[in-house]
Amino acid sequence: MEEHKTVNFMRLLSDDSTHSTVSSDSCEYYQTEIFDLLPSIQASRPEQSRKPSEAYQDGPVPGEESVSGHLSSGPRDKAPTQPLRNMVICIQGKRSARERRKMQISESWRRSQSINRKRVWAQIGGALSGLLPWQHTLHAIEGRFGVGVKAYFVFLRYLVHLNLLHCVLICGFILGPTIFYGSSKSSEPLKFGGNDSVLDFFLGSGYLDRSPVFYGFYTRGSLNMQCLNTPLLYLAGILTILFLSLILVVRRTTVGYKHTWMLGKRYSMNVSYKIFCGWDFTIQDPAAAALKHSFIRNDLKLFLEEQSFSRREAQRTLGQRVRLYLLRFFLNLLVLALLGGAFYLIYFATKTSQDVIGHHWLVSLVLEYLPPIAISFINLLLPHIFRKISSFEDYSFTMQVNATLVRSIFLKLASLGIYLFFIFKTTKKPHAVQCLENLFGREMYKLCIFNFLTAFCNAFFLNYPRKLLHEKYPSSFLARLWGKQRFLVPFNVLDLVYSQTVSWVGVFYCPLLPLIEAVTLMATFYIQKFSVLRCCVAEQRMFRGSSSSVLFHFMLLLGLLMAAATLGLNLYQPEGTHMSSCGPFGNGQSVFNVTGVCVDSLPGPAQSTLRYLASSAFALPLILAEILILTSYVSRGRANQKAIERLKEMLVMSSSDKRFLVKQHTTMLRRQRNPCRVRPATIEENQPLTPSHEN
């Protein structure tokens, strides 16, 4: 029996070799062998990592297996432009090649159409983004101060869009039907005169008290059907505003939390990322570029400080820990004492502002604005005191910022809550004012106006003179005492959250408050733009939370829940304790009376369905549905976590494959430069490729 003979193929050196199907097939064989040798393939198929003798012990010969494996995969169409009649394959192979060409043409057409659609949508998105308000201003701020300060203005623009959406809902549900169908006050035209004055626009009284700004204007008119009347439209508009705001705020909070979770402790950024990927390529100003250098340097310093703080914290003795805990305990008592004093100051200002009769108009104006003045003074002073207190508690810098923010959040929301409590307490007493809902809305109106006046005075009467003092007299004692003005992103965002919370709380009593809030926010944008570009310098120490808005949107969510709780306390009061008899729910009517009449007028199945949805029997299936939804989301979260782990492993194996391929390529180059084998006899040019047999 004749021995198996080794066959060696040589590549031609002529031009025909570039079109040879044999050479391309041999290249494909090499790629297949390399693919099987990759570390990722070896790891995924450990059973194939056996020795060749074991692998082929019961199988065919290696040469025959490779050839048969190649033939079993079907004929390959190496030249799609080559006519089928010139291809030396069988009829079935030509049919398969024709089908593959059709599929390739269809796939390429789909791919080109998809690319064109993506390109068109990208162009449309770029054009629409250029139409967004203040886009060029945001680019200028980002170019000089980076994305941290820009995040504040983007958040402000988001609140403007949110309030404009509220204005559309109010016009559709409340203002439009009331004006079109009229009300009981429509017989008297709304005029400015008599006892009205300019101060009414600051106090919300007189002309504004009779206008559509406040609750008392919206009484029943010609639109007085059982299920389509002014009270139901008013309630539906307010509930739609709160529900839509809840959806939008929760969506932005969850999206931000998802990114924070993805980049949390398990996927933290290391020092190499801070060095090689920490540059902000949108910076154009040389001074801002130098400042960004200091940002990266300070961030590295902060990282080293946190590492050293962790080491010092681990080395503390028992006595040092006891002294530190006692110090923190007394400092927290000091914080609680400051909060108690602030709440008492709000109570004193609210009680004093109730007696404004018999004074000069200027004194009356100051007394009317005494609660907003007290709240703004507290919110301006105490957060800076909290920041100083946190520096003595021996926390890390990140923990100091978080402790200051948590205390400031509690201060702002609690001060507003205490003020609402005092307002409700005073309005339940007998009062000379006919419409007490208008009185409550007037207080929210004054808070909104005074917040805007505070921002205006802070920019033009405090920050700008401070900047001029530093420019003209930089070495003066007062300039060195004040220091340079910094734009503190967290505290400014807290002011925006507080202002939006006031708007949500007062929208039931002052329906046009979102419109006023949108106008004041637009003006605040230009005021803060002037303050940032002209008066402020960027913070030298980077704030970690400026790149993530999860905390700020969570604060916004707390403000929305406070507004919903305030509305619930007003609507679900016991019978006979309603605040007054004005507005859409006046004349002894309430939410239960109006909705009850509407439900009674519906058909029987609809009544049964609505009463079942409002009963406690619906709570059990609702809780079960929530449990199922939460379980599905938790399962999806765990599946996503496993997918992330697999993707991380794939990245690691991909890097291993790259190193392996580079190593193989280096080995091939070395063999070509220094051949260690005797090359076979060279075949003459243009000689057909023939096998050479070795006996």
XYZ file of C-alpha atoms in Angstrom:
695
model
C 0.000 0.000 0.000
C 1.336 3.351 -1.015
C 2.292 5.772 1.724
C 0.447 9.015 2.219
C 2.347 11.729 0.417
C 2.707 15.274 1.651
C 1.435 17.916 -0.767
C 2.964 21.440 -0.716
C 1.300 24.298 -2.589
C 3.305 27.282 -3.816
C 1.829 30.706 -4.530
C 2.426 32.087 -8.020
C 4.322 35.322 -8.423
C 2.411 36.446 -11.509
C -0.582 38.765 -11.691
C -2.894 35.783 -11.997
C -2.094 34.853 -8.429
C -4.101 37.787 -7.116
C -7.225 36.327 -8.681
C -6.536 32.723 -7.826
C -9.305 31.021 -5.878
C -6.848 28.517 -4.451
C -4.764 31.227 -2.799
C -7.857 32.837 -1.297
C -9.029 29.478 -0.001
C -5.656 28.835 1.569
C -5.842 32.250 3.225
C -9.254 31.334 4.514
C -7.885 28.080 5.915
C -5.275 30.085 7.789
C -7.868 32.466 9.185
C -9.970 29.537 10.337
C -7.036 27.955 12.129
C -6.175 31.262 13.814
C -9.798 31.684 14.814
C -9.794 28.288 16.488
C -6.599 29.182 18.353
C -7.956 32.429 19.849
C -8.067 32.469 23.677
C -11.753 33.440 23.678
C -12.668 30.442 21.496
C -10.505 28.130 23.582
C -12.210 29.413 26.747
C -15.711 29.043 25.328
C -15.008 25.534 23.937
C -12.728 23.815 26.428
C -13.526 20.390 24.986
C -11.669 21.320 21.784
C -8.445 22.119 23.588
C -7.372 18.506 23.556
C -4.391 17.212 21.661
C -4.771 16.676 17.914
C -4.077 12.973 18.297
C -6.953 12.700 20.804
C -9.226 14.832 18.679
C -8.668 12.750 15.597
C -8.422 9.381 17.285
C -11.802 8.211 16.078
C -12.248 10.723 13.261
C -10.893 11.289 9.788
C -7.441 12.373 8.799
C -6.712 16.047 9.555
C -6.126 16.898 5.934
C -9.288 15.157 4.819
C -11.317 16.792 7.627
C -10.233 20.277 6.604
C -11.012 19.595 2.985
C -14.333 17.981 3.766
C -15.186 20.798 6.180
C -14.479 23.288 3.447
C -16.576 21.397 0.904
C -19.425 20.852 3.333
C -19.833 24.554 3.828
C -20.950 24.861 0.218
C -19.427 26.705 -2.699
C -18.310 30.232 -2.001
C -18.921 33.117 -4.315
C -15.512 34.779 -4.175
C -16.163 37.207 -7.045
C -19.726 38.547 -6.889
C -19.274 40.410 -10.171
C -18.134 37.315 -12.065
C -20.826 35.855 -14.388
C -22.311 32.605 -13.204
C -21.621 30.828 -16.501
C -17.878 31.372 -16.057
C -17.850 29.750 -12.603
C -16.672 26.154 -12.586
C -19.294 24.819 -10.180
C -22.359 22.630 -10.489
C -25.868 23.867 -11.293
C -26.941 23.712 -7.643
C -23.915 25.770 -6.691
C -24.791 28.397 -9.308
C -28.333 28.570 -7.966
C -27.032 29.020 -4.420
C -24.620 31.695 -5.627
C -27.469 33.538 -7.373
C -29.589 33.423 -4.227
C -26.681 34.690 -2.133
C -26.119 37.559 -4.558
C -29.788 38.522 -4.324
C -29.619 38.419 -0.548
C -26.440 40.503 -0.543
C -28.037 43.086 -2.834
C -31.156 43.224 -0.649
C -29.074 43.427 2.542
C -26.849 46.171 1.121
C -29.938 48.112 0.041
C -31.447 47.798 3.517
C -28.161 48.825 5.087
C -27.850 51.858 2.836
C -31.456 52.851 3.565
C -30.859 52.473 7.294
C -27.721 54.594 7.064
C -29.597 57.240 5.079
C -32.444 57.283 7.599
C -30.033 57.638 10.497
C -28.241 60.426 8.677
C -31.513 62.255 8.002
C -32.656 61.861 11.611
C -29.272 63.101 12.824
C -29.564 66.175 10.603
C -33.126 66.801 11.795
C -32.017 66.395 15.417
C -29.145 68.805 14.889
C -31.482 71.342 13.293
C -34.017 70.989 16.124
C -31.309 71.240 18.780
C -30.193 74.460 17.118
C -33.742 75.788 17.527
C -33.727 75.168 21.290
C -33.610 78.390 23.297
C -30.265 79.610 24.588
C -28.316 76.924 22.724
C -25.465 79.259 21.731
C -25.375 80.710 25.251
C -25.050 77.235 26.711
C -22.184 76.467 24.325
C -20.427 79.676 25.405
C -20.870 78.843 29.093
C -19.699 75.270 28.501
C -16.667 76.534 26.574
C -15.549 78.777 29.424
C -16.613 76.842 32.511
C -17.116 73.253 31.347
C -20.136 70.995 31.699
C -20.554 71.464 35.455
C -21.896 75.030 35.287
C -23.757 74.235 32.076
C -25.751 71.559 33.942
C -27.343 74.293 36.083
C -28.574 76.216 33.034
C -29.805 73.036 31.358
C -31.776 72.234 34.512
C -33.183 75.769 34.506
C -34.246 75.401 30.864
C -35.924 72.098 31.718
C -37.967 73.838 34.422
C -38.969 76.553 31.941
C -40.231 73.906 29.501
C -42.074 72.145 32.344
C -43.854 75.334 33.414
C -44.772 76.184 29.823
C -46.346 72.739 29.541
C -48.286 73.506 32.723
C -49.473 76.759 31.157
C -50.821 74.858 28.139
C -52.731 72.480 30.422
C -54.156 75.365 32.468
C -55.311 77.158 29.325
C -56.936 73.979 28.019
C -58.620 72.806 31.216
C -59.244 75.927 33.315
C -58.719 79.325 31.707
C -60.042 78.588 28.217
C -63.438 77.080 29.197
C -63.956 79.730 31.883
C -63.348 82.627 29.492
C -65.284 81.034 26.620
C -68.370 80.021 28.609
C -68.147 82.881 31.092
C -68.639 82.890 34.837
C -70.843 84.545 37.367
C -68.406 87.477 37.462
C -68.460 87.948 33.693
C -71.142 90.642 33.949
C -68.628 92.964 35.600
C -65.742 93.830 33.258
C -62.281 93.518 34.733
C -60.899 97.059 35.003
C -57.949 98.643 36.746
C -59.146 101.583 38.808
C -60.806 102.657 41.992
C -58.738 101.603 44.983
C -56.238 99.673 42.840
C -52.561 100.658 42.849
C -49.245 99.484 41.508
C -48.538 97.782 44.825
C -51.253 95.274 43.996
C -48.873 93.638 41.508
C -46.429 93.032 44.358
C -48.996 92.063 46.993
C -51.438 90.127 44.790
C -54.400 92.142 46.048
C -56.900 94.508 44.454
C -56.869 94.099 40.701
C -55.007 90.779 40.773
C -57.382 89.423 43.402
C -60.268 89.845 40.932
C -58.273 88.606 37.912
C -57.841 85.029 36.575
C -54.586 84.813 38.513
C -56.265 83.514 41.655
C -58.715 80.813 42.654
C -61.760 83.016 43.313
C -62.160 84.025 39.667
C -63.156 80.550 38.451
C -66.815 80.195 39.368
C -69.568 78.327 37.586
C -70.904 79.875 34.399
C -72.885 78.621 31.427
C -70.782 75.413 31.433
C -72.770 73.707 34.189
C -73.519 70.133 33.131
C -73.337 67.217 35.510
C -70.091 65.708 34.209
C -68.762 68.732 32.326
C -68.558 71.802 34.493
C -66.021 74.270 35.812
C -65.245 72.473 39.137
C -64.500 69.150 37.448
C -62.382 70.774 34.721
C -60.513 72.759 37.380
C -59.794 69.627 39.410
C -58.865 67.622 36.294
C -56.422 70.326 35.169
C -54.642 70.484 38.536
C -54.449 66.700 38.861
C -53.161 66.395 35.282
C -50.404 68.911 36.035
C -49.294 67.055 39.155
C -49.519 63.611 37.549
C -47.635 64.656 34.411
C -44.976 66.369 36.526
C -44.641 63.165 38.557
C -44.085 61.102 35.397
C -41.485 63.508 33.960
C -39.556 63.943 37.206
C -39.550 60.206 38.014
C -38.367 59.440 34.490
C -35.416 61.830 34.720
C -34.625 60.579 38.233
C -34.586 56.922 37.178
C -32.499 57.636 34.073
C -29.940 59.518 36.150
C -29.949 56.811 38.816
C -29.356 54.162 36.151
C -26.243 55.975 34.939
C -25.096 56.498 38.528
C -25.577 52.797 39.280
C -23.670 51.842 36.138
C -20.789 54.087 37.209
C -21.042 53.285 40.906
C -18.592 51.582 43.205
C -18.523 48.387 41.180
C -17.599 50.290 38.009
C -15.647 53.169 39.470
C -13.294 55.232 37.377
C -9.662 54.692 38.178
C -6.771 57.110 38.132
C -5.832 56.316 34.530
C -9.299 57.408 33.418
C -8.939 60.662 35.332
C -5.608 61.365 33.633
C -6.230 60.238 30.045
C -10.003 60.819 29.694
C -10.683 63.707 32.052
C -10.162 66.543 29.583
C -13.160 68.618 28.448
C -12.675 69.189 24.710
C -15.396 71.853 24.546
C -13.191 74.402 26.331
C -12.014 77.206 24.048
C -10.780 79.926 26.379
C -7.081 79.676 27.430
C -7.913 80.751 30.968
C -10.604 78.105 31.160
C -8.120 75.543 29.807
C -5.667 76.436 32.556
C -8.503 76.170 35.030
C -9.402 72.742 33.680
C -5.792 71.686 34.270
C -6.255 72.739 37.877
C -9.556 70.803 37.969
C -7.808 67.587 36.978
C -4.978 68.290 39.380
C -7.410 69.042 42.211
C -9.398 65.921 41.386
C -6.260 63.838 41.716
C -5.490 65.636 44.960
C -9.008 64.867 46.125
C -8.537 61.204 45.244
C -5.287 61.087 47.203
C -6.907 62.930 50.105
C -9.709 60.377 50.224
C -7.207 57.544 50.181
C -5.216 59.133 52.983
C -8.447 59.855 54.885
C -9.451 56.195 54.622
C -6.042 55.203 55.929
C -6.268 57.695 58.812
C -9.797 56.543 59.598
C -8.611 52.947 59.821
C -5.774 53.958 62.183
C -7.953 55.797 64.711
C -7.801 54.606 68.275
C -10.819 54.006 70.482
C -10.306 57.258 72.382
C -10.065 59.294 69.192
C -13.275 57.739 67.883
C -15.130 58.512 71.107
C -13.985 62.149 71.059
C -14.926 62.448 67.372
C -18.404 60.991 67.937
C -18.984 63.370 70.843
C -17.887 66.300 68.680
C -20.242 65.248 65.881
C -23.066 64.816 68.393
C -22.664 68.371 69.714
C -22.355 69.766 66.187
C -25.579 68.007 65.167
C -27.252 69.490 68.241
C -26.040 72.882 67.021
C -27.566 72.192 63.593
C -30.883 71.236 65.208
C -30.774 74.404 67.322
C -30.207 76.503 64.205
C -33.110 74.760 62.466
C -35.350 75.350 65.478
C -34.399 79.027 65.559
C -35.098 79.297 61.824
C -38.553 77.747 62.223
C -39.372 80.087 65.111
C -38.258 83.048 63.010
C -40.630 81.924 60.236
C -43.461 81.601 62.767
C -42.747 85.065 64.204
C -42.606 86.618 60.722
C -45.873 84.932 59.706
C -47.639 86.078 62.863
C -46.319 89.635 62.528
C -47.326 89.913 58.880
C -50.999 89.289 59.740
C -51.338 92.743 61.321
C -50.740 95.279 58.550
C -53.614 97.688 59.248
C -52.905 101.312 60.200
C -49.319 101.532 58.940
C -47.651 103.492 56.205
C -47.762 101.863 52.760
C -44.023 101.149 52.825
C -44.241 99.594 56.284
C -47.266 97.573 55.163
C -45.350 96.356 52.116
C -42.417 95.242 54.271
C -44.759 93.513 56.718
C -46.542 91.733 53.865
C -43.213 90.446 52.595
C -41.828 89.652 56.036
C -42.300 85.833 55.784
C -40.650 85.624 52.319
C -37.837 87.840 53.599
C -37.319 85.589 56.617
C -37.387 82.401 54.508
C -34.958 83.824 51.916
C -32.603 85.093 54.619
C -32.593 81.681 56.307
C -32.053 79.815 53.034
C -29.216 82.165 52.128
C -27.343 82.114 55.429
C -27.759 78.671 56.995
C -26.389 76.523 54.107
C -23.054 78.342 54.347
C -23.072 77.827 58.115
C -23.794 74.140 57.549
C -20.828 73.959 55.191
C -18.560 75.436 57.875
C -19.926 73.044 60.500
C -19.330 69.997 58.283
C -15.663 70.985 57.924
C -15.194 70.435 61.701
C -16.754 66.964 61.713
C -13.670 65.268 60.233
C -15.473 63.809 57.222
C -14.021 63.291 53.788
C -14.617 66.075 51.289
C -17.323 64.145 49.456
C -19.065 63.350 52.725
C -18.849 67.019 53.740
C -20.594 68.086 50.527
C -23.258 65.405 50.918
C -23.911 66.331 54.564
C -24.234 70.010 53.640
C -26.616 69.216 50.791
C -28.816 66.958 52.927
C -29.084 69.608 55.645
C -29.794 72.316 53.068
C -32.478 70.184 51.428
C -34.137 69.588 54.773
C -33.881 73.290 55.614
C -35.487 74.533 52.385
C -38.313 72.012 52.247
C -38.952 72.094 55.989
C -39.038 75.900 56.062
C -41.649 75.880 53.302
C -43.592 73.144 55.087
C -43.556 75.053 58.390
C -44.705 78.191 56.591
C -47.584 76.271 54.966
C -48.568 74.888 58.365
C -48.676 78.358 59.897
C -50.654 79.682 56.936
C -53.231 76.886 57.265
C -53.409 77.487 60.997
C -54.097 81.191 60.574
C -56.578 80.774 57.716
C -58.762 78.358 59.714
C -59.520 81.155 62.167
C -62.322 83.646 61.475
C -61.004 86.211 59.048
C -62.387 89.282 57.360
C -61.267 88.149 53.946
C -64.080 86.546 51.957
C -61.997 84.126 49.872
C -59.331 82.479 52.009
C -58.039 80.386 49.075
C -57.043 83.672 47.442
C -55.192 84.578 50.638
C -53.209 81.338 50.501
C -52.502 81.797 46.792
C -51.366 85.340 47.507
C -48.737 84.045 49.921
C -47.378 81.649 47.256
C -47.451 84.493 44.729
C -45.378 86.685 47.054
C -42.878 83.862 47.605
C -42.440 83.466 43.839
C -42.018 87.212 43.255
C -39.603 87.616 46.143
C -37.430 84.727 44.941
C -37.005 86.545 41.647
C -36.277 89.856 43.395
C -33.691 88.097 45.562
C -31.897 86.700 42.490
C -31.977 90.129 40.830
C -30.603 91.987 43.863
C -27.993 89.310 44.520
C -26.631 89.638 40.969
C -26.695 93.415 40.476
C -26.312 94.761 44.014
C -23.965 92.183 45.525
C -22.033 90.164 42.943
C -21.401 92.952 40.436
C -20.093 95.521 43.003
C -17.978 92.746 44.478
C -16.481 92.065 41.049
C -15.812 95.779 40.470
C -14.126 95.992 43.857
C -11.786 93.129 42.944
C -10.991 94.672 39.559
C -10.241 98.203 40.807
C -8.967 97.576 44.358
C -7.695 93.986 44.467
C -5.411 94.576 47.450
C -7.987 96.264 49.676
C -9.019 94.709 52.965
C -12.645 94.330 51.946
C -11.709 92.616 48.668
C -9.428 90.178 50.453
C -12.105 89.572 53.098
C -14.852 88.792 50.586
C -12.685 86.849 48.191
C -13.666 86.002 44.641
C -17.230 85.158 43.796
C -17.735 81.441 43.111
C -20.699 79.969 41.286
C -21.789 77.194 43.627
C -23.779 74.813 41.434
C -25.452 72.782 44.260
C -26.792 75.803 46.150
C -28.069 77.490 42.982
C -29.871 74.305 41.940
C -31.399 74.150 45.428
C -32.865 77.616 44.828
C -34.423 76.409 41.563
C -35.924 73.369 43.292
C -37.355 75.566 46.040
C -38.896 77.942 43.495
C -40.474 75.084 41.520
C -41.841 73.566 44.729
C -43.532 76.885 45.528
C -45.091 76.846 42.054
C -46.463 73.316 42.520
C -47.816 74.080 45.995
C -49.609 77.236 44.873
C -50.953 76.106 41.483
C -54.311 75.079 42.989
C -54.823 78.472 44.638
C -53.085 80.536 41.957
C -53.652 78.812 38.581
C -51.513 81.270 36.618
C -48.550 80.762 38.948
C -46.798 78.435 36.413
C -46.934 81.260 33.859
C -45.432 83.672 36.385
C -42.822 81.050 37.288
C -41.908 80.523 33.616
C -41.445 84.276 33.085
C -39.349 84.657 36.244
C -37.215 81.637 35.293
C -36.545 83.130 31.854
C -35.453 86.363 33.488
C -33.412 84.375 36.018
C -31.574 82.683 33.143
C -30.290 86.013 31.828
C -29.514 87.266 35.328
C -27.486 84.160 36.149
C -25.822 84.322 32.741
C -24.631 87.852 33.549
C -23.574 86.748 37.020
C -21.583 83.767 35.710
C -19.899 85.351 32.686
C -19.209 88.716 34.245
C -19.008 88.336 38.013
C -18.054 84.779 38.942
C -15.086 82.483 38.595
C -15.355 78.719 38.536
C -14.948 76.698 41.702
C -11.337 75.629 42.206
C -12.301 72.361 43.837
C -14.413 70.055 41.738
C -17.808 69.044 43.031
C -18.450 65.396 42.252
C -22.221 65.656 42.211
C -22.328 68.348 39.521
C -22.120 65.770 36.722
C -25.094 63.813 38.044
C -28.540 65.329 38.623
C -30.025 62.412 40.543
C -29.980 64.203 43.875
C -31.472 67.394 42.443
C -34.298 65.561 40.681
C -34.931 63.573 43.824
C -35.302 66.875 45.676
C -37.693 67.995 42.945
C -39.673 64.816 43.531
C -39.860 65.581 47.268
C -41.185 69.054 46.464
C -43.832 67.552 44.201
C -44.890 65.134 46.952
C -45.164 68.079 49.349
C -47.429 69.880 46.856
C -49.580 66.758 46.467
C -49.854 66.405 50.265
C -50.899 70.052 50.572
C -53.598 69.616 47.920
C -54.805 66.412 49.587
C -55.142 68.134 52.964
C -57.194 70.866 51.357
C -59.494 68.584 49.347
C -60.086 65.879 51.963
C -61.209 68.107 54.797
C -64.146 67.046 56.950
C -67.565 68.332 56.064
C -68.273 71.860 57.285
C -64.604 72.824 57.671
C -63.998 74.027 54.128
C -61.810 77.097 53.981
C -64.279 79.447 52.251
C -67.207 79.625 49.859
C -65.549 81.097 46.750
C -64.176 79.688 43.527
C -65.359 76.602 41.660
C -66.082 74.642 44.852
C -67.989 77.430 46.583
C -71.579 77.622 47.804
C -71.319 74.532 49.965
C -69.864 72.366 47.223
C -66.831 70.150 47.544
C -64.917 67.649 45.475
C -67.055 64.787 46.820
C -70.341 66.535 45.994
C -69.355 67.419 42.428
C -67.860 64.043 41.607
C -70.731 62.229 43.336
C -73.326 63.981 41.153
C -71.305 63.099 38.057
C -70.969 59.452 39.054
C -74.696 59.160 39.823
C -75.532 60.396 36.329
C -73.475 57.656 34.642
C -74.881 54.240 33.572
C -74.977 51.402 36.073
C -71.852 49.472 34.936
C -69.795 52.669 34.901
C -70.970 53.549 38.409
C -70.094 50.080 39.701
C -66.662 50.231 38.054
C -65.811 53.650 39.474
C -67.041 52.756 42.950
C -64.992 49.555 42.854
C -61.877 51.498 41.812
C -62.440 53.923 44.694
C -63.064 51.194 47.290
C -60.590 49.330 49.475
C -61.348 46.047 47.656
C -59.330 47.329 44.700
C -56.265 47.776 46.897
C -55.410 44.053 47.015
C -55.185 43.465 43.221
C -53.401 46.790 42.887
C -50.787 45.709 45.436
C -50.416 42.331 43.700
C -49.936 44.050 40.345
C -47.295 46.328 41.873
C -45.528 43.289 43.358
C -45.487 41.574 39.959
C -44.195 44.697 38.237
C -41.476 45.198 40.844
C -40.518 41.528 40.621
C -40.190 41.757 36.853
C -38.073 44.889 37.133
C -35.849 43.266 39.761
C -35.447 40.221 37.528
C -34.570 42.414 34.583
C -32.074 44.263 36.738
C -30.392 41.020 37.766
C -30.359 39.826 34.151
C -28.811 43.116 33.082
C -26.226 42.747 35.825
C -25.301 39.281 34.542
C -25.160 40.646 31.001
C -22.814 43.379 32.165
C -20.592 40.798 33.789
C -20.520 38.769 30.567
C -19.719 41.873 28.546
C -16.853 42.638 30.899
C -15.526 39.122 30.415
C -15.896 39.549 26.642
C -13.871 42.759 26.820
C -11.147 40.958 28.750
C -11.095 38.083 26.246
C -11.102 40.566 23.360
C -7.963 42.157 24.727
C -6.441 38.683 25.072
C -7.333 37.929 21.440
C -5.700 41.148 20.302
C -2.518 40.346 22.183
C -2.509 36.836 20.709
C -2.981 38.135 17.142
C -0.246 40.732 17.588
C 2.056 38.004 18.858
C 1.256 35.779 15.861
C 1.808 38.660 13.460
C 5.169 39.440 15.059
C 6.181 35.785 14.735
C 5.270 35.750 11.038
C 7.270 38.906 10.390
C 10.300 37.416 12.117
C 10.047 34.252 10.012
C 9.865 36.281 6.829
C 12.965 38.275 7.769
C 14.971 35.365 9.165
C 13.741 32.127 7.558
C 14.644 29.154 9.643
C 13.553 26.603 7.061
C 14.799 25.781 3.597
C 12.229 27.061 1.162
C 10.984 24.619 -1.464
C 12.064 24.928 -5.035
C 10.750 28.045 -6.660
C 8.245 27.562 -9.441
C 8.717 29.540 -12.581
C 6.463 32.430 -13.376
C 3.167 31.816 -15.158
C 3.536 28.103 -14.476
C 0.254 26.572 -13.323
C -0.044 25.604 -9.715
C 0.738 21.883 -9.396
C 1.358 19.707 -6.358
C 4.859 18.388 -5.759
C 5.019 14.859 -4.349
C 7.710 13.816 -1.950
C 8.485 10.144 -1.911
